[in-house]
Amino acid sequence: MRKRFAEARRVLVLTGAGVSAESGVPTFRGGGQSAVWKGMPFDKISSAGMLERNLPEVWEWFNYRRGVLETIEPNPAHRALARWQDRFEDFTLVTQNVDGLHQRAGSRSVVELHGNIWRARCRACRAKYDLRERGESASRTYTCTECGNYLRPDVVLFGEMLPVGAFERAALKARECELCFVIGTSALVYPAAGLPEIASAAGAYTVEVNPEPTPLSDLCDEVINGKAGEILPLFES
Ligand code: APR
């Protein structure tokens, strides 16, 4: 593996909630549990249907999550991945995370498959807002300064399509890479979980880093059972 890492030119990394776990961000699944908000499973509160039925409740859940993130720092896994971008000729970091911690650790051009929790967008006119800049009280339902309609979190909810172009860009890089890492994801949510399959089918060497097995473990050429923050820096030594 060291040799492959040292010699690879085209590398793709797919990350999930597990990469932020050591920063203290709760994962959605894993350890036999799944997240719940006010008695609702996370995939119900984070759903397109809930957005239609109860937008203020959706905002409350996302405001709560942003509040958790405000006190949190990137961990050694985020920092290792930020270093990797300058190490390989062609490096693509694709994340399912909406927490922005990869960027805070210094990663550039991150492909965000599920959007970003620090952004909002208008439900009517598609204007986008940086919630850090808006600095509004966390409890209100935001409205668009362009057209007055309600804003929503700029994240992909269950039952929604991915942002146009993001998956296509990631899939293209998955087809071209020689080495593919799948780190800290339960690999249950598609199409994201399909990227290592695309890479593997195109001949890439695939490596999973996760303390628990996932549905992708059998497909991967190498499975490293461990925490991302402890394992990733080891590849560099
Ligand atoms: N290092 C690496 N992996 C870890 C660590 C760690 N320190 N801690 C936990 N994990 C693993 C868990 O074993 C689990 O497999 O991270 C994974 C987290 O899985 P999920 O919570 O399901 O997160 P993810 O795969 O990113 O979820 C995908 O589902 O809810 C939606 O849109 C949301 O983007 C999210 C998507």
Short mmCIF file of N, CA and C in Angstrom, two decimals, residues 8 10 12 33 40 50-51 61 65 77 92 117 122 124 131 135 157 165-166 177 180 187 191 198 209-210 227 231:
data_model
loop_
_atom_site.label_atom_id
_atom_site.label_comp_id
_atom_site.label_asym_id
_atom_site.label_seq_id
_atom_site.Cartn_x
_atom_site.Cartn_y
_atom_site.Cartn_z
N ALA A 8 1.21 6.65 -6.89
CA ALA A 8 -0.05 7.02 -7.56
C ALA A 8 0.01 8.45 -8.09
N ARG A 10 -3.11 9.64 -9.94
CA ARG A 10 -4.52 10.08 -9.95
C ARG A 10 -5.25 9.41 -8.81
N LEU A 12 -8.59 9.51 -6.00
CA LEU A 12 -9.92 10.03 -5.63
C LEU A 12 -10.24 9.55 -4.22
N GLN A 33 -26.40 2.47 15.95
CA GLN A 33 -27.41 3.49 16.27
C GLN A 33 -27.62 4.40 15.07
N MET A 40 -37.77 12.10 15.90
CA MET A 40 -37.88 11.77 14.48
C MET A 40 -36.56 11.23 13.96
N MET A 50 -40.60 16.76 4.54
CA MET A 50 -40.63 17.61 5.73
C MET A 50 -40.47 19.08 5.35
N LEU A 51 -39.69 19.33 4.33
CA LEU A 51 -39.50 20.71 3.85
C LEU A 51 -40.85 21.29 3.42
N TRP A 61 -33.67 22.11 12.96
CA TRP A 61 -32.74 20.97 12.96
C TRP A 61 -31.38 21.38 12.37
N ARG A 65 -27.70 21.84 14.13
CA ARG A 65 -26.47 21.19 13.64
C ARG A 65 -25.36 22.22 13.41
N ALA A 77 -7.57 13.77 10.24
CA ALA A 77 -7.99 13.19 8.96
C ALA A 77 -8.24 14.30 7.93
N THR A 92 -8.75 14.32 -6.28
CA THR A 92 -10.14 14.76 -6.17
C THR A 92 -10.70 14.33 -4.83
N ILE A 117 -23.99 23.02 4.80
CA ILE A 117 -24.91 23.47 5.85
C ILE A 117 -24.76 24.97 6.15
N CYS A 122 -32.69 30.22 -1.97
CA CYS A 122 -34.09 30.60 -2.06
C CYS A 122 -34.88 29.46 -2.69
N ALA A 124 -37.51 29.90 -4.35
CA ALA A 124 -38.17 30.36 -5.57
C ALA A 124 -37.15 30.79 -6.63
N LEU A 131 -24.60 31.69 5.28
CA LEU A 131 -25.25 31.94 6.57
C LEU A 131 -24.29 32.51 7.61
N GLY A 135 -25.50 36.15 9.55
CA GLY A 135 -25.45 36.34 10.99
C GLY A 135 -26.79 36.61 11.64
N LEU A 157 -31.62 16.86 0.56
CA LEU A 157 -32.45 16.13 1.53
C LEU A 157 -32.85 14.79 0.94
N GLY A 165 -24.28 18.38 -11.88
CA GLY A 165 -22.86 18.37 -12.23
C GLY A 165 -21.95 17.76 -11.19
N ALA A 166 -22.33 17.79 -9.91
CA ALA A 166 -21.40 17.34 -8.85
C ALA A 166 -21.10 15.85 -8.99
N CYS A 177 -9.24 7.45 -11.95
CA CYS A 177 -8.23 7.36 -10.87
C CYS A 177 -7.56 5.98 -10.82
N CYS A 180 -8.31 4.71 -5.12
CA CYS A 180 -9.56 5.29 -4.62
C CYS A 180 -9.72 4.95 -3.14
N ALA A 187 -21.67 3.81 3.38
CA ALA A 187 -21.83 3.36 1.99
C ALA A 187 -23.23 2.82 1.72
N PRO A 191 -26.37 8.16 -5.02
CA PRO A 191 -25.32 7.56 -5.84
C PRO A 191 -23.91 7.66 -5.26
N ILE A 198 -17.55 2.47 -9.31
CA ILE A 198 -17.13 2.95 -10.64
C ILE A 198 -15.61 2.87 -10.76
N VAL A 209 -11.31 2.88 4.67
CA VAL A 209 -10.86 3.17 6.05
C VAL A 209 -12.11 3.41 6.88
N ASN A 210 -12.37 2.50 7.82
CA ASN A 210 -13.60 2.57 8.61
C ASN A 210 -13.46 1.58 9.78
N LYS A 227 -9.72 4.28 12.79
CA LYS A 227 -10.23 5.65 12.73
C LYS A 227 -9.45 6.46 11.71
N ILE A 231 -5.43 6.68 10.99
CA ILE A 231 -4.90 5.91 9.86
C ILE A 231 -4.30 6.81 8.76
#
